[in-house]
XYZ file of C-alpha atoms in Angstrom:
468
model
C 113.230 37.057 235.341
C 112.280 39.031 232.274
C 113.630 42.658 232.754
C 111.844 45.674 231.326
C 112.728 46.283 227.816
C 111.624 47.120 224.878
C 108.438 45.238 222.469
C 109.692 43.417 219.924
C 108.587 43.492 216.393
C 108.086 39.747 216.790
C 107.623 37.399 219.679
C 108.270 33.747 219.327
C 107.112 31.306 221.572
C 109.351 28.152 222.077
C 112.499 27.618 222.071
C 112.636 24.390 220.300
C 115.496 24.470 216.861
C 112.146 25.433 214.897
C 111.630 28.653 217.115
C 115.090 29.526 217.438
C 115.983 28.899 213.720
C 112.938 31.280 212.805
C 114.648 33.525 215.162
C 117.887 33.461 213.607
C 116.652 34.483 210.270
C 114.824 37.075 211.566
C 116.927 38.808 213.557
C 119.646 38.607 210.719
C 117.143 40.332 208.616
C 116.991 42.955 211.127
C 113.827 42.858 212.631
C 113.581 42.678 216.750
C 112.833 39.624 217.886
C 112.079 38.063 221.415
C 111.969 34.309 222.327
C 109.476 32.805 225.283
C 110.654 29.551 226.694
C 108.464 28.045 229.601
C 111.581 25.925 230.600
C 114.553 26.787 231.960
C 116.318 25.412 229.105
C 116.380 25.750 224.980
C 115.522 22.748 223.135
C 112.418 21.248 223.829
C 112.844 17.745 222.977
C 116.196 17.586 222.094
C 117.516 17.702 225.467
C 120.275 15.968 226.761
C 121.211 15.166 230.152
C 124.306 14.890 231.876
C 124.134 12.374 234.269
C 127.955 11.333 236.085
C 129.820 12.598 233.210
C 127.557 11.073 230.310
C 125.241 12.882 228.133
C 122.249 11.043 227.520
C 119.586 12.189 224.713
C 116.117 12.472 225.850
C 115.019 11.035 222.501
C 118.445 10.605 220.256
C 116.228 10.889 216.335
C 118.438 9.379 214.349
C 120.286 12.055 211.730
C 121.602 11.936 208.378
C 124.694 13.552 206.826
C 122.845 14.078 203.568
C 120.386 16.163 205.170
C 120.532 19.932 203.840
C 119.026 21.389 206.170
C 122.160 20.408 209.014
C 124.651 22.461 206.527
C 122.398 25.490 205.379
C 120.631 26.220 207.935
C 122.048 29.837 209.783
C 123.431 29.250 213.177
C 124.362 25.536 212.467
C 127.692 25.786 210.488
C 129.956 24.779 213.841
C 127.599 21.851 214.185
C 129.764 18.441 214.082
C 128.150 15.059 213.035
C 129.347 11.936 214.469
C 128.829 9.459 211.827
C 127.846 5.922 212.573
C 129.469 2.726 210.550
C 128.331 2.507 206.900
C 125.326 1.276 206.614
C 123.813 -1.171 209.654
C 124.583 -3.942 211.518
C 121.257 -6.166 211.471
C 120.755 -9.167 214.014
C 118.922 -12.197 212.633
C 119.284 -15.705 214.066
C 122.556 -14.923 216.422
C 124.632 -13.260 213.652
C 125.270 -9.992 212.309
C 125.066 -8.537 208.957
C 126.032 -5.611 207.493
C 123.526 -4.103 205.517
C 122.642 -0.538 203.298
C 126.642 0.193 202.551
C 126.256 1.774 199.200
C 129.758 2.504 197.706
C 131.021 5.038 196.487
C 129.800 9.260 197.592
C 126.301 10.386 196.001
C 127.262 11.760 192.790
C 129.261 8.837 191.534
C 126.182 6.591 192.638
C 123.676 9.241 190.400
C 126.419 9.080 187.852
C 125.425 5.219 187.711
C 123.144 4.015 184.834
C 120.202 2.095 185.061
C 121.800 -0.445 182.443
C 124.493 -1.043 184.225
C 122.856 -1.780 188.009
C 120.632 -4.222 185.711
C 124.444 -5.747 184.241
C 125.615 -6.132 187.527
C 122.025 -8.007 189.014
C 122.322 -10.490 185.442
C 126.295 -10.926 186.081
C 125.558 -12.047 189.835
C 122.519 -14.323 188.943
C 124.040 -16.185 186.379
C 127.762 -16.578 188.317
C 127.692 -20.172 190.543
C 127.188 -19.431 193.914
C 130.484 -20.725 196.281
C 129.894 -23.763 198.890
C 128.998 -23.284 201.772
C 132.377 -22.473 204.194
C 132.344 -22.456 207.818
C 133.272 -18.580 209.264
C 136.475 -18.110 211.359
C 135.563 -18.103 214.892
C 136.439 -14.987 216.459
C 136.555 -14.973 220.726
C 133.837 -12.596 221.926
C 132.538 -12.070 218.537
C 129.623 -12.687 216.752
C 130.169 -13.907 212.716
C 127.746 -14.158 209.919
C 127.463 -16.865 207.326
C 127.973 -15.822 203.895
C 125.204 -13.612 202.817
C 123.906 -16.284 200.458
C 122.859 -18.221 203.066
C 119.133 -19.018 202.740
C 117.207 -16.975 206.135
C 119.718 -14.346 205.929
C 117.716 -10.928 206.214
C 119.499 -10.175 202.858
C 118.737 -13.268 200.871
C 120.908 -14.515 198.240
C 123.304 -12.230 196.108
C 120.705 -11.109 193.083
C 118.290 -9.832 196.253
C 120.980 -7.907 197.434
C 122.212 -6.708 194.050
C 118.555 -5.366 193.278
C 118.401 -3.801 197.178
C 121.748 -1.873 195.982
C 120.307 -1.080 192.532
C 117.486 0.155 194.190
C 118.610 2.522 197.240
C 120.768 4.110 193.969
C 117.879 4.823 192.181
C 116.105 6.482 195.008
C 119.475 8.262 196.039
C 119.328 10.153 192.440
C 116.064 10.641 192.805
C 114.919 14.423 193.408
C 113.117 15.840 196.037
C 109.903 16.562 193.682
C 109.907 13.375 191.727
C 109.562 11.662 195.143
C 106.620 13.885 196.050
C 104.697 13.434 193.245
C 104.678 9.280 193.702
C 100.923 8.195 194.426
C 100.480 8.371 198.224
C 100.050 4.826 200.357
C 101.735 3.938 203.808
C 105.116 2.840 204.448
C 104.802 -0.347 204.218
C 102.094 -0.715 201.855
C 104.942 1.065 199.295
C 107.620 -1.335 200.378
C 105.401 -4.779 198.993
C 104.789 -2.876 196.137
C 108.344 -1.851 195.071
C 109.630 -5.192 193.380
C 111.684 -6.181 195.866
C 111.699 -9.789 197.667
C 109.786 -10.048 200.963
C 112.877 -11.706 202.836
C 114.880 -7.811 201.828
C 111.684 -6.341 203.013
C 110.999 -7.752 206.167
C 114.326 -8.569 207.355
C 115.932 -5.331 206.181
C 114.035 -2.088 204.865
C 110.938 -2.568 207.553
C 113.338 -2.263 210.274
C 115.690 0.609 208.938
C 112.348 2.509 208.306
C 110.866 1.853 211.784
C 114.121 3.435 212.813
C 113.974 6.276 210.760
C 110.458 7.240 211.640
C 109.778 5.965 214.783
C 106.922 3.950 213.278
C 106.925 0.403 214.079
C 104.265 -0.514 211.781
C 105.078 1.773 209.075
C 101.463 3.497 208.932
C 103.423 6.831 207.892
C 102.340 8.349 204.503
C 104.920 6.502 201.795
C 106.108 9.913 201.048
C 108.237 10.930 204.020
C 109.139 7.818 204.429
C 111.116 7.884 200.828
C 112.983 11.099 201.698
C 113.967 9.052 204.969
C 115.658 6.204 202.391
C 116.538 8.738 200.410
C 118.608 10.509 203.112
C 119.732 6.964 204.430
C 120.732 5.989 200.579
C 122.827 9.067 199.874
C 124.932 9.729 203.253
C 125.355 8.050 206.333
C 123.449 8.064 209.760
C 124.719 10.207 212.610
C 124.709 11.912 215.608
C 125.224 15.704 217.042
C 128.139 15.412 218.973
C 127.396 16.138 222.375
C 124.512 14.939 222.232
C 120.972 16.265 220.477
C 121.206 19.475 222.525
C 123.873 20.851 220.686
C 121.445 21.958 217.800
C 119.077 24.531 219.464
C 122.256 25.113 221.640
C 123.942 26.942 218.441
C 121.221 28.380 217.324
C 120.496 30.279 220.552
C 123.946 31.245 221.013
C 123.701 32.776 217.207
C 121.159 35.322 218.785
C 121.948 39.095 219.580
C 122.103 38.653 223.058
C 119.061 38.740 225.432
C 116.933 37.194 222.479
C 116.012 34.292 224.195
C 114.054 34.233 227.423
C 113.398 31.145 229.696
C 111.289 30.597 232.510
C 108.297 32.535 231.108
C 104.959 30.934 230.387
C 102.681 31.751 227.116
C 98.810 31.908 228.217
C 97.613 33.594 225.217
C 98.363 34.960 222.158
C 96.569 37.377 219.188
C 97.885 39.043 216.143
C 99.427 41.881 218.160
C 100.308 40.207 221.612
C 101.319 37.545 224.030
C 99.821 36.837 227.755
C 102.755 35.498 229.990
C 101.547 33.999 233.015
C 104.761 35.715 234.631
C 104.722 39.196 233.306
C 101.426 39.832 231.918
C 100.654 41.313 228.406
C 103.724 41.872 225.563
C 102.847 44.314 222.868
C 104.593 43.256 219.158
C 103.876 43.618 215.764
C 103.791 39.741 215.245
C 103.379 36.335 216.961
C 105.070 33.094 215.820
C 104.002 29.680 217.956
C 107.108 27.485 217.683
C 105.936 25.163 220.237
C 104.849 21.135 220.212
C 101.985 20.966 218.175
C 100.121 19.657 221.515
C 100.747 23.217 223.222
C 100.439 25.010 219.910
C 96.812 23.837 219.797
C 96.271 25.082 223.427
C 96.912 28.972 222.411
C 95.280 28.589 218.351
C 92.024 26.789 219.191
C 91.188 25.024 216.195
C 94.626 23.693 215.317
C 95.150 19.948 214.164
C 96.392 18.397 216.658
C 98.285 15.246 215.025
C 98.612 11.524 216.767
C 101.936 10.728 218.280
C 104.275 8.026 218.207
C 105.532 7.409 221.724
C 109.005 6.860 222.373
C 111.605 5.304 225.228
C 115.150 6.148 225.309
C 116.592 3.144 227.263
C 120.797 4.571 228.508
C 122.966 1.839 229.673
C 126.966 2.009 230.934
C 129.071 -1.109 230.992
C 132.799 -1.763 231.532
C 133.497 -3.637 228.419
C 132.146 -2.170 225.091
C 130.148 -4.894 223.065
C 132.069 -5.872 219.884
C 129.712 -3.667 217.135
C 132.326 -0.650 216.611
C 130.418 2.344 215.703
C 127.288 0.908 214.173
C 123.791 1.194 214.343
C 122.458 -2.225 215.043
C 118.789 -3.055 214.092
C 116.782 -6.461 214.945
C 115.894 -7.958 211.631
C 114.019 -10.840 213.487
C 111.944 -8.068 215.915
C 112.203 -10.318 218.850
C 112.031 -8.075 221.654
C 111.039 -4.504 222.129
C 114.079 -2.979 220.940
C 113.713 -1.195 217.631
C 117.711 0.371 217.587
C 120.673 0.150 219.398
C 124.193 1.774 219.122
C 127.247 1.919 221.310
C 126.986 5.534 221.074
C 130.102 6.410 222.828
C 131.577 4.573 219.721
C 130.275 6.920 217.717
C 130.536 9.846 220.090
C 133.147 9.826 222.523
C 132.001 13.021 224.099
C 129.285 11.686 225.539
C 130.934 8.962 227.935
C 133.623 9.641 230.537
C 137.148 8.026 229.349
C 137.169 4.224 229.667
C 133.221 4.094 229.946
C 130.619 2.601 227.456
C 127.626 4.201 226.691
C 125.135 2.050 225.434
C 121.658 3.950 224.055
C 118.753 1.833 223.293
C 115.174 3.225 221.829
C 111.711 1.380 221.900
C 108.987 2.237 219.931
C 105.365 2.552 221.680
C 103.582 2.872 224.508
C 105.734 2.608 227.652
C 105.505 -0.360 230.134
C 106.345 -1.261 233.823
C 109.525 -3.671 233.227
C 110.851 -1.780 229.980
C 114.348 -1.476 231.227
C 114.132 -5.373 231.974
C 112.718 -6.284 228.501
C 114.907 -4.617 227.159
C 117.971 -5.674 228.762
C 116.637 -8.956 228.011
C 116.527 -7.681 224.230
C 120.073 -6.484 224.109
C 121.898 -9.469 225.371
C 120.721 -11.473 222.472
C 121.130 -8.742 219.642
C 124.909 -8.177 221.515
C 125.649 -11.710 222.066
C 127.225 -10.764 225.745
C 125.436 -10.651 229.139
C 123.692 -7.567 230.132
C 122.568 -8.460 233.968
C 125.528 -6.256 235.456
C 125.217 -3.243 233.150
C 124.403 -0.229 235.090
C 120.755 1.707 233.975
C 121.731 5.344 233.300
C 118.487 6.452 232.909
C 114.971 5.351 231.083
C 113.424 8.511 229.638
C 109.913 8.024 228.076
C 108.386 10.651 225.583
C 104.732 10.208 224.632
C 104.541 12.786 222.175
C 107.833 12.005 220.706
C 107.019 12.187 217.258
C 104.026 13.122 214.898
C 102.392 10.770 213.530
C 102.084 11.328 209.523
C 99.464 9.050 208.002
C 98.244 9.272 204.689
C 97.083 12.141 203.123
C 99.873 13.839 205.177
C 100.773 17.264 203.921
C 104.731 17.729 204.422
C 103.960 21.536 203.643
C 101.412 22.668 205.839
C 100.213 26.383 205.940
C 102.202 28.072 209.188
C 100.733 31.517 208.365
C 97.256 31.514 209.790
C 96.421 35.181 209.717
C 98.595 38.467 209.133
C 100.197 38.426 212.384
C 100.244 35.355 213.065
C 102.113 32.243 212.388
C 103.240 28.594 213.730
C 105.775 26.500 213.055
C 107.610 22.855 213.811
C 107.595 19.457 212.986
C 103.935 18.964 212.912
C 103.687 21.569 210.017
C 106.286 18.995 207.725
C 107.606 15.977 208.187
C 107.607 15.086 211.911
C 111.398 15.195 211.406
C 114.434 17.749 212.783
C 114.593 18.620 208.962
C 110.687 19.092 209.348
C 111.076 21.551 211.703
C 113.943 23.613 210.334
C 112.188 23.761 207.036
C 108.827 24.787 208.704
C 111.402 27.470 210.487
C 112.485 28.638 207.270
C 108.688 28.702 205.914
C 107.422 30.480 208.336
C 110.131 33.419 208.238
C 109.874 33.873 204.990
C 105.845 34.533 205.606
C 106.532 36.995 207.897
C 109.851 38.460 206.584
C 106.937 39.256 203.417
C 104.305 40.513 205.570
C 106.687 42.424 207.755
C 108.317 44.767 204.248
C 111.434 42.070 203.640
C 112.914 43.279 207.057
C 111.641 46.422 207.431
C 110.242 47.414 211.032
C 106.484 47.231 210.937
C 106.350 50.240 213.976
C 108.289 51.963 216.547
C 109.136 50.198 219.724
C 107.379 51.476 222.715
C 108.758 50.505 226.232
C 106.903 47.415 228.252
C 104.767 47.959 231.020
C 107.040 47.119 234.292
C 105.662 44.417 236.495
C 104.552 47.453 239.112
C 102.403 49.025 235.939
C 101.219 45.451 235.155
């Protein structure tokens, strides 16, 4: 229950990472802040549940090491990243290929010249191409023809010599210069970037789909190159212990009694909130951190965005399927499954000892017999029988992620009036760096308005629930 105390300078509603990373920087600047959570947890969508010793993600967006905002953001410097294999592990006629390893770290790869990725594309097209050589069988393994083969999502060694020339390009490509590229979709950009449609198709339409949780790549061409960007200059990951652990660290970096749970935002002004629970709070300042769905419900007149829906699919299984640690995409898209990953491969934490935790997403609207599509699905892109795994749990999100068409602004204004601000991923890039950034936006706004810091008033004491 929330106890009498005293108003805050600013109340923030939702306790999602973009509310509680607002928080952070608020409270660090010294001005008194309170957090309203409706549930009984922090987090929002970036739950996890524990379910007989595993932790399963209620949505598991896939992460990248080369995002910024993971390492700079306050409250975040304990977090751990569980990196997955370099690169991915594609499927395409019953074999695997590796796929996206770029060698080397970032600044040796912007260190590269133009000239000499173009040297290295003219060296492999005019080298003879080897015979063609039966793999090595392997027991229980899956093994891919050489990469020259003809149907390989790749294609031959010049297509995959240009992919590599261009993910380095994009990789030492800044932030701004990205931005200011004219604006298309997704996958209107990808046809029109010089590369062959087999690399395309069988490769970057896939990893994006991933990435964005857009299976038909309608998202404006913008975010979706800070995505490969990301992807091109680090590696993919995972929170360890699961997505939780992010808004878990940030409310823990809060002067204690910060956050609140359980209490219900009906309304909200310039100088108040309405809690269903406790009536009226007097502050100096509101923030909405919430979805943009319940944002809209307390600022009438706030775009409310489309939404790509989203099914988390958690399987456990005696014997771990032999793909290590890596992120394994369907270059042929024969089933509904857009990832999967032997997460517990890349996590341990989030599987008891000696059990396999298998994590599968589909993107789209959800259906009656998902788990048995998609169990379906995963025995071919696996290569091993799926009937006797055990379903963990099947966890669909409709509003899972904002949908960013073209014209998308990734900068959208989060201070509507003095007084009063939103923020999350609906104000960026539909992405956890989205929301951080929008976090970050949207404290600075007030942090300005407020005097840099400076308490706008006096705090007078809340009405107790008798006086309410």
């Amino acid at each position: 229950m929330l106890e009498p105390t005293y108003q805050a300078d600013v109340v923030v509603v939702g306790a999602g990472v973009a509310g509680l990373s607002a928080a952070r920087r608020l409270t660090s600047a010294g001005v008194s802040t309170v957090v309203l959570e409706a549930a009984h947890e922090v987090g929002g969508r970036m739950a996890t549940e524990k379910v007989d010793g595993f932790r399963l993600d209620r949505l598991g967006r896939l992460l990248s090491t080369a995002c910024a905002e993971l390492h700079v953001t306050p409250g975040l410097e304990d977090l751990v990243l569980r990196p997955f294999a370099p690169g991915v592990l594609l499927h395409s006629d019953g074999r695997h290929h590796r796929a996206g390893v770029q060698p080397g770290n970032r600044r040796a790869r912007g260190a590269r010249s133009a000239r000499g990725a173009l040297h290295a594309v003219r060296a492999l097209a005019s080298a003879p191409l080897p015979g063609p050589r039966r793999p090595a069988a392997v027991p229980g393994r899956q093994v891919s023809l050489p990469r020259h083969r003809v149907g390989a999502p790749l294609g031959t060694a010049l297509d995959q010599a240009r992919l590599g020339a261009a993910l380095n390009r994009l990789a030492g490509t800044s932030v701004e210069r990205l931005l200011a590229r004219p604006e298309t979709t997704a996958a209107e950009a990808l046809h029109g970037r010089g590369l062959p449609a087999r690399t395309v198709d069988g490769f970057l339409r896939p990893l994006l789909a991933a990435l964005l949780c857009d299976p038909d790549l309608t998202t404006s061409s913008r975010p979706a190159d800070l995505a490969l960007r990301d992807f091109a200059s680090g590696r993919l990951c995972l929170p360890e212990g699961g997505a939780e652990a992010l808004p878990q660290l940030l409310a823990r970096s809060l002067p204690p009694g910060t956050v609140r749970t359980g209490v219900r935002v009906t309304s909200v002004s310039t100088t108040s909130v309405t809690t269903a629970e406790h009536g009226e709070l007097r502050c100096a300042a509101v923030l909405v951190a919430t979805g943009a769905r319940d944002a809209a419900e307390l600022l009438p007149g706030l775009r409310v965005p489309d939404f790509h829906p989203v099914t988390v699919v958690h399987h456990t299984t005696d014997e771990s399927p032999a793909t290590d640690a890596s992120l394994l995409l369907d270059a042929d898209r024969g089933g509904p499954v857009a990832h999967t990953a032997v997460v517990s491969a890349v996590d341990p934490s989030r599987a008891p000892a000696g059990r396999t935790l298998v994590t599968s997403t589909v993107l789209g609207p959800a259906t009656a017999d998902t788990d048995t599509a998609v169990r379906a699905h995963l025995a071919r892109l696996y290569g091993v029988p799926t009937t006797r795994w055990e379903t963990l749990a099947v966890r669909h999100t409709a509003d899972a992620v904002p949908a960013m068409r073209p014209p998308h602004d990734l900068r959208r204004p989060v201070r509507l009036l003095a007084g009063l601000y939103v923020c999350g991923d609906h104000r960026d890039s539909g992405a956890v760096h989205g929301a951080l950034r929008s976090a970050d936006r949207a404290a600075t706004a007030l942090l300005t308005d407020l005097g840099v810091g400076r308490p706008m008033h006096t705090a007078d004491p809340l009405p107790t629930a008798r006086a309410a």
